[in-house]
Amino acid sequence: MSELGAVVLIVEDEPQMRKFIRASLMSHGYRVIEADRAAQAVMMLTSHNPESLLLDLGLPDGDGIELTKQLREWSQVPIVVLSARGREDDKVAALDAGADDYLTKPFGVNELLARMRVALRHGQNRDGGSAPQVLEFGELKIDVVRREVSREKERLHLTPIEYKLLLLFAQNAGKVLTHRQILKEVWGPAYATQTHYVRVHMAELRKKIEADPSRPKLLVTEPGVGYRLRDRS
Ligand code: CA
């Protein structure tokens, strides 16, 4: 399935913002449905079954973070939250609640489209389909069957933790992962607050996979939120 024609539900109470998003998505071949309240969003999600959700965090009848938690009890629809500038805590809370990604207002059309592409691709992966056995990110190659990683054809020697970290990012390419999510997946739920583990091991991993670890091009930092492996697109 291509992204074209995908139905996106916009949940946003500001008419100007809704209009901008609608026009941007429709001019790129998406179909758009809209809600301006949390309650309406839930109804439209069940009645229209959209392929992706763009969710404003500040809604008149509720909070987008709570809504994300609620939706995640029964829906795996990709959720991209729209947050106000400087509200890093909100973004982290939304991601931890199960959102897939975020956009910080104001954002441009290209950023919106890039986030939508990643979200839709993750939605499709969730729906099944066989995962590739070799993941490639520029010069970096991960053979998930042999558990081998190479860069520019040279074999890299990763520790088990570094490999787990890299694989987690590779399987979530393009998507931001919070410190809490990384800790839960790689070390286990009991370690969810040990953020220094992430910093230390990310630094080691970057030394091995980045051409210039002080200017990472693959594993980029999302300030105040977490990290993201740059997608191929
Ligand atoms: Ca709002």
CSV table of C-alpha atoms and ligand atoms in Angstrom, one decimal:
chain,number,residue,atom,x,y,z
A,1,MET,CA,0.0,0.0,0.0
A,2,SER,CA,1.3,3.5,-0.8
A,3,GLU,CA,1.0,6.5,1.5
A,4,LEU,CA,-1.1,8.1,-1.2
A,5,GLY,CA,-4.8,8.0,-0.5
A,6,ALA,CA,-4.1,7.2,3.1
A,7,VAL,CA,-6.8,8.7,5.4
A,8,VAL,CA,-5.4,11.0,8.1
A,9,LEU,CA,-7.5,12.2,11.0
A,10,ILE,CA,-6.5,15.7,12.2
A,11,VAL,CA,-7.5,16.4,15.8
A,12,GLU,CA,-7.0,20.1,16.4
A,13,ASP,CA,-9.2,22.9,17.8
A,14,GLU,CA,-7.4,25.8,16.1
A,15,PRO,CA,-9.1,26.4,12.7
A,16,GLN,CA,-6.1,28.0,11.1
A,17,MET,CA,-3.8,25.2,12.0
A,18,ARG,CA,-6.4,22.6,10.8
A,19,LYS,CA,-6.7,24.4,7.6
A,20,PHE,CA,-2.9,24.5,7.0
A,21,ILE,CA,-2.6,20.8,7.8
A,22,ARG,CA,-5.6,19.8,5.6
A,23,ALA,CA,-4.3,21.8,2.6
A,24,SER,CA,-0.8,20.5,3.0
A,25,LEU,CA,-1.9,16.8,3.2
A,26,MET,CA,-4.5,17.0,0.5
A,27,SER,CA,-2.2,18.6,-2.0
A,28,HIS,CA,0.1,15.6,-1.5
A,29,GLY,CA,-2.6,13.0,-2.1
A,30,TYR,CA,-3.7,12.2,1.4
A,31,ARG,CA,-7.4,12.1,2.4
A,32,VAL,CA,-8.2,14.0,5.5
A,33,ILE,CA,-10.9,13.9,8.1
A,34,GLU,CA,-11.1,16.3,11.0
A,35,ALA,CA,-12.2,16.6,14.6
A,36,ASP,CA,-11.8,19.6,17.0
A,37,ARG,CA,-12.6,17.7,20.2
A,38,ALA,CA,-11.2,14.6,21.9
A,39,ALA,CA,-14.6,12.9,22.2
A,40,GLN,CA,-15.2,13.5,18.5
A,41,ALA,CA,-11.8,12.1,17.7
A,42,VAL,CA,-12.6,8.8,19.4
A,43,MET,CA,-15.9,8.6,17.4
A,44,MET,CA,-14.2,9.3,14.1
A,45,LEU,CA,-11.5,6.8,14.8
A,46,THR,CA,-14.0,4.0,15.3
A,47,SER,CA,-16.2,5.1,12.4
A,48,HIS,CA,-13.6,5.9,9.8
A,49,ASN,CA,-10.6,3.8,10.8
A,50,PRO,CA,-8.0,6.3,9.6
A,51,GLU,CA,-4.4,5.1,8.8
A,52,SER,CA,-2.9,7.8,10.9
A,53,LEU,CA,-3.7,10.4,13.5
A,54,LEU,CA,-2.4,13.9,14.0
A,55,LEU,CA,-3.2,14.9,17.5
A,56,ASP,CA,-3.0,18.3,19.1
A,57,LEU,CA,-2.1,18.0,22.8
A,58,GLY,CA,-4.2,20.9,24.0
A,59,LEU,CA,-7.9,20.2,23.2
A,60,PRO,CA,-10.9,22.0,24.8
A,61,ASP,CA,-12.4,18.8,26.2
A,62,GLY,CA,-9.3,16.9,27.2
A,63,ASP,CA,-5.6,16.4,27.0
A,64,GLY,CA,-3.9,14.7,24.1
A,65,ILE,CA,-1.6,12.7,26.4
A,66,GLU,CA,-4.6,11.2,28.2
A,67,LEU,CA,-6.3,10.5,24.9
A,68,THR,CA,-3.2,8.7,23.6
A,69,LYS,CA,-3.2,6.5,26.7
A,70,GLN,CA,-6.8,5.8,26.2
A,71,LEU,CA,-6.5,5.0,22.5
A,72,ARG,CA,-3.5,2.7,23.0
A,73,GLU,CA,-5.7,0.4,25.0
A,74,TRP,CA,-7.5,-0.7,21.8
A,75,SER,CA,-5.9,1.0,18.8
A,76,GLN,CA,-2.4,0.7,17.2
A,77,VAL,CA,-3.1,3.6,14.8
A,78,PRO,CA,0.1,5.7,14.3
A,79,ILE,CA,-0.2,8.9,16.4
A,80,VAL,CA,1.8,12.0,15.7
A,81,VAL,CA,1.2,14.7,18.3
A,82,LEU,CA,1.3,18.4,17.8
A,83,SER,CA,2.9,20.2,20.6
A,84,ALA,CA,3.7,23.8,21.4
A,85,ARG,CA,7.3,25.1,21.3
A,86,GLY,CA,9.3,24.5,24.5
A,87,ARG,CA,7.0,21.9,25.9
A,88,GLU,CA,9.5,19.1,25.9
A,89,ASP,CA,7.9,17.4,28.9
A,90,ASP,CA,4.6,17.1,27.0
A,91,LYS,CA,6.4,15.5,24.1
A,92,VAL,CA,8.1,12.9,26.3
A,93,ALA,CA,4.9,12.2,28.1
A,94,ALA,CA,3.0,11.7,24.8
A,95,LEU,CA,5.7,9.4,23.4
A,96,ASP,CA,5.8,7.4,26.6
A,97,ALA,CA,2.0,7.1,26.5
A,98,GLY,CA,2.3,5.5,23.1
A,99,ALA,CA,2.5,8.3,20.5
A,100,ASP,CA,4.8,7.5,17.6
A,101,ASP,CA,6.2,10.9,17.0
A,102,TYR,CA,5.7,14.7,17.4
A,103,LEU,CA,5.7,17.9,15.5
A,104,THR,CA,6.6,21.2,17.3
A,105,LYS,CA,4.4,24.1,16.2
A,106,PRO,CA,5.0,26.0,14.0
A,107,PHE,CA,6.2,23.4,11.5
A,108,GLY,CA,6.6,23.4,7.8
A,109,VAL,CA,5.0,21.3,5.1
A,110,ASN,CA,8.1,19.2,4.5
A,111,GLU,CA,8.4,18.3,8.2
A,112,LEU,CA,4.8,17.4,8.3
A,113,LEU,CA,5.0,15.1,5.3
A,114,ALA,CA,8.2,13.5,6.5
A,115,ARG,CA,6.6,12.6,9.9
A,116,MET,CA,3.5,11.3,8.1
A,117,ARG,CA,5.5,9.0,5.9
A,118,VAL,CA,7.4,7.5,8.8
A,119,ALA,CA,4.2,7.1,10.9
A,120,LEU,CA,2.3,5.4,8.0
A,121,ARG,CA,5.2,3.1,7.4
A,122,HIS,CA,5.3,2.1,11.0
A,123,GLY,CA,1.6,1.5,10.9
A,124,GLN,CA,2.0,-0.8,7.9
A,125,ASN,CA,4.8,-2.7,9.6
A,126,ARG,CA,2.6,-3.2,12.6
A,127,ASP,CA,-0.1,-4.7,10.4
A,128,GLY,CA,2.3,-7.5,9.5
A,129,GLY,CA,4.5,-8.1,6.5
A,130,SER,CA,7.9,-9.8,6.8
A,131,ALA,CA,10.7,-7.7,8.3
A,132,PRO,CA,13.8,-7.5,6.1
A,133,GLN,CA,16.8,-9.6,7.2
A,134,VAL,CA,19.3,-6.9,6.4
A,135,LEU,CA,18.7,-3.3,7.4
A,136,GLU,CA,20.7,-0.6,5.7
A,137,PHE,CA,21.2,3.0,6.7
A,138,GLY,CA,23.7,4.6,4.3
A,139,GLU,CA,27.0,2.8,4.8
A,140,LEU,CA,25.7,0.9,7.8
A,141,LYS,CA,24.4,-2.6,7.4
A,142,ILE,CA,22.7,-4.8,10.0
A,143,ASP,CA,22.2,-8.4,9.3
A,144,VAL,CA,19.6,-9.3,11.8
A,145,VAL,CA,19.8,-13.1,11.2
A,146,ARG,CA,23.6,-13.3,11.7
A,147,ARG,CA,23.6,-10.4,14.2
A,148,GLU,CA,26.4,-8.8,12.3
A,149,VAL,CA,26.9,-5.1,11.8
A,150,SER,CA,29.2,-3.5,9.2
A,151,ARG,CA,30.1,0.0,8.1
A,152,GLU,CA,31.6,0.6,4.6
A,153,LYS,CA,31.9,-3.2,4.4
A,154,GLU,CA,34.0,-3.4,7.5
A,155,ARG,CA,32.7,-5.6,10.3
A,156,LEU,CA,32.0,-3.7,13.5
A,157,HIS,CA,32.3,-5.4,16.9
A,158,LEU,CA,29.4,-4.3,19.1
A,159,THR,CA,28.8,-5.4,22.7
A,160,PRO,CA,25.5,-7.2,23.2
A,161,ILE,CA,24.0,-4.0,24.7
A,162,GLU,CA,25.2,-1.9,21.8
A,163,TYR,CA,23.7,-4.4,19.4
A,164,LYS,CA,20.4,-4.4,21.2
A,165,LEU,CA,20.4,-0.6,21.2
A,166,LEU,CA,21.2,-0.3,17.5
A,167,LEU,CA,18.6,-2.9,16.6
A,168,LEU,CA,15.9,-1.1,18.6
A,169,PHE,CA,16.7,2.1,16.6
A,170,ALA,CA,16.9,0.3,13.3
A,171,GLN,CA,13.5,-1.3,13.9
A,172,ASN,CA,12.1,2.1,14.7
A,173,ALA,CA,14.0,4.0,12.0
A,174,GLY,CA,12.9,7.6,11.6
A,175,LYS,CA,11.0,7.5,14.9
A,176,VAL,CA,12.1,9.3,18.1
A,177,LEU,CA,12.6,7.1,21.1
A,178,THR,CA,12.6,8.6,24.6
A,179,HIS,CA,15.1,7.6,27.3
A,180,ARG,CA,12.4,5.7,29.2
A,181,GLN,CA,11.5,3.7,26.1
A,182,ILE,CA,15.1,2.9,25.3
A,183,LEU,CA,15.8,1.8,28.9
A,184,LYS,CA,12.6,-0.4,29.1
A,185,GLU,CA,13.4,-2.1,25.8
A,186,VAL,CA,17.1,-2.6,26.2
A,187,TRP,CA,17.6,-3.0,29.9
A,188,GLY,CA,14.1,-3.8,31.2
A,189,PRO,CA,11.3,-2.0,33.0
A,190,ALA,CA,13.2,-1.8,36.3
A,191,TYR,CA,15.8,0.4,34.7
A,192,ALA,CA,13.4,3.0,33.3
A,193,THR,CA,14.9,5.9,35.2
A,194,GLN,CA,18.6,5.1,34.7
A,195,THR,CA,19.1,7.7,32.0
A,196,HIS,CA,22.9,7.7,32.4
A,197,TYR,CA,23.0,4.2,31.0
A,198,VAL,CA,21.6,5.5,27.7
A,199,ARG,CA,24.0,8.3,27.5
A,200,VAL,CA,27.1,6.1,28.2
A,201,HIS,CA,26.2,3.4,25.8
A,202,MET,CA,24.9,5.7,23.1
A,203,ALA,CA,28.3,7.5,23.2
A,204,GLU,CA,30.1,4.1,22.7
A,205,LEU,CA,27.8,3.0,20.0
A,206,ARG,CA,28.3,6.3,18.1
A,207,LYS,CA,32.0,5.9,18.3
A,208,LYS,CA,31.6,2.6,16.3
A,209,ILE,CA,28.9,3.5,13.8
A,210,GLU,CA,29.4,7.2,13.1
A,211,ALA,CA,32.0,8.6,10.7
A,212,ASP,CA,32.4,11.5,13.1
A,213,PRO,CA,31.0,10.7,16.6
A,214,SER,CA,31.0,14.3,17.6
A,215,ARG,CA,28.7,15.2,14.7
A,216,PRO,CA,26.4,12.2,14.5
A,217,LYS,CA,24.6,11.8,11.2
A,218,LEU,CA,22.8,8.5,11.9
A,219,LEU,CA,21.9,8.5,15.6
A,220,VAL,CA,20.8,12.1,16.2
A,221,THR,CA,19.9,13.6,19.5
A,222,GLU,CA,16.4,15.1,19.9
A,223,PRO,CA,17.1,17.7,22.7
A,224,GLY,CA,15.1,17.1,25.9
A,225,VAL,CA,13.3,14.1,24.3
A,226,GLY,CA,15.6,11.3,23.3
A,227,TYR,CA,17.3,10.0,20.1
A,228,ARG,CA,16.3,9.1,16.6
A,229,LEU,CA,17.9,7.0,13.9
A,230,ARG,CA,17.7,9.0,10.7
A,231,ASP,CA,15.6,7.3,8.2
A,232,ARG,CA,16.6,6.4,4.6
A,233,SER,CA,14.1,8.8,3.1
B,1,CA,CA,-5.1,23.4,20.9
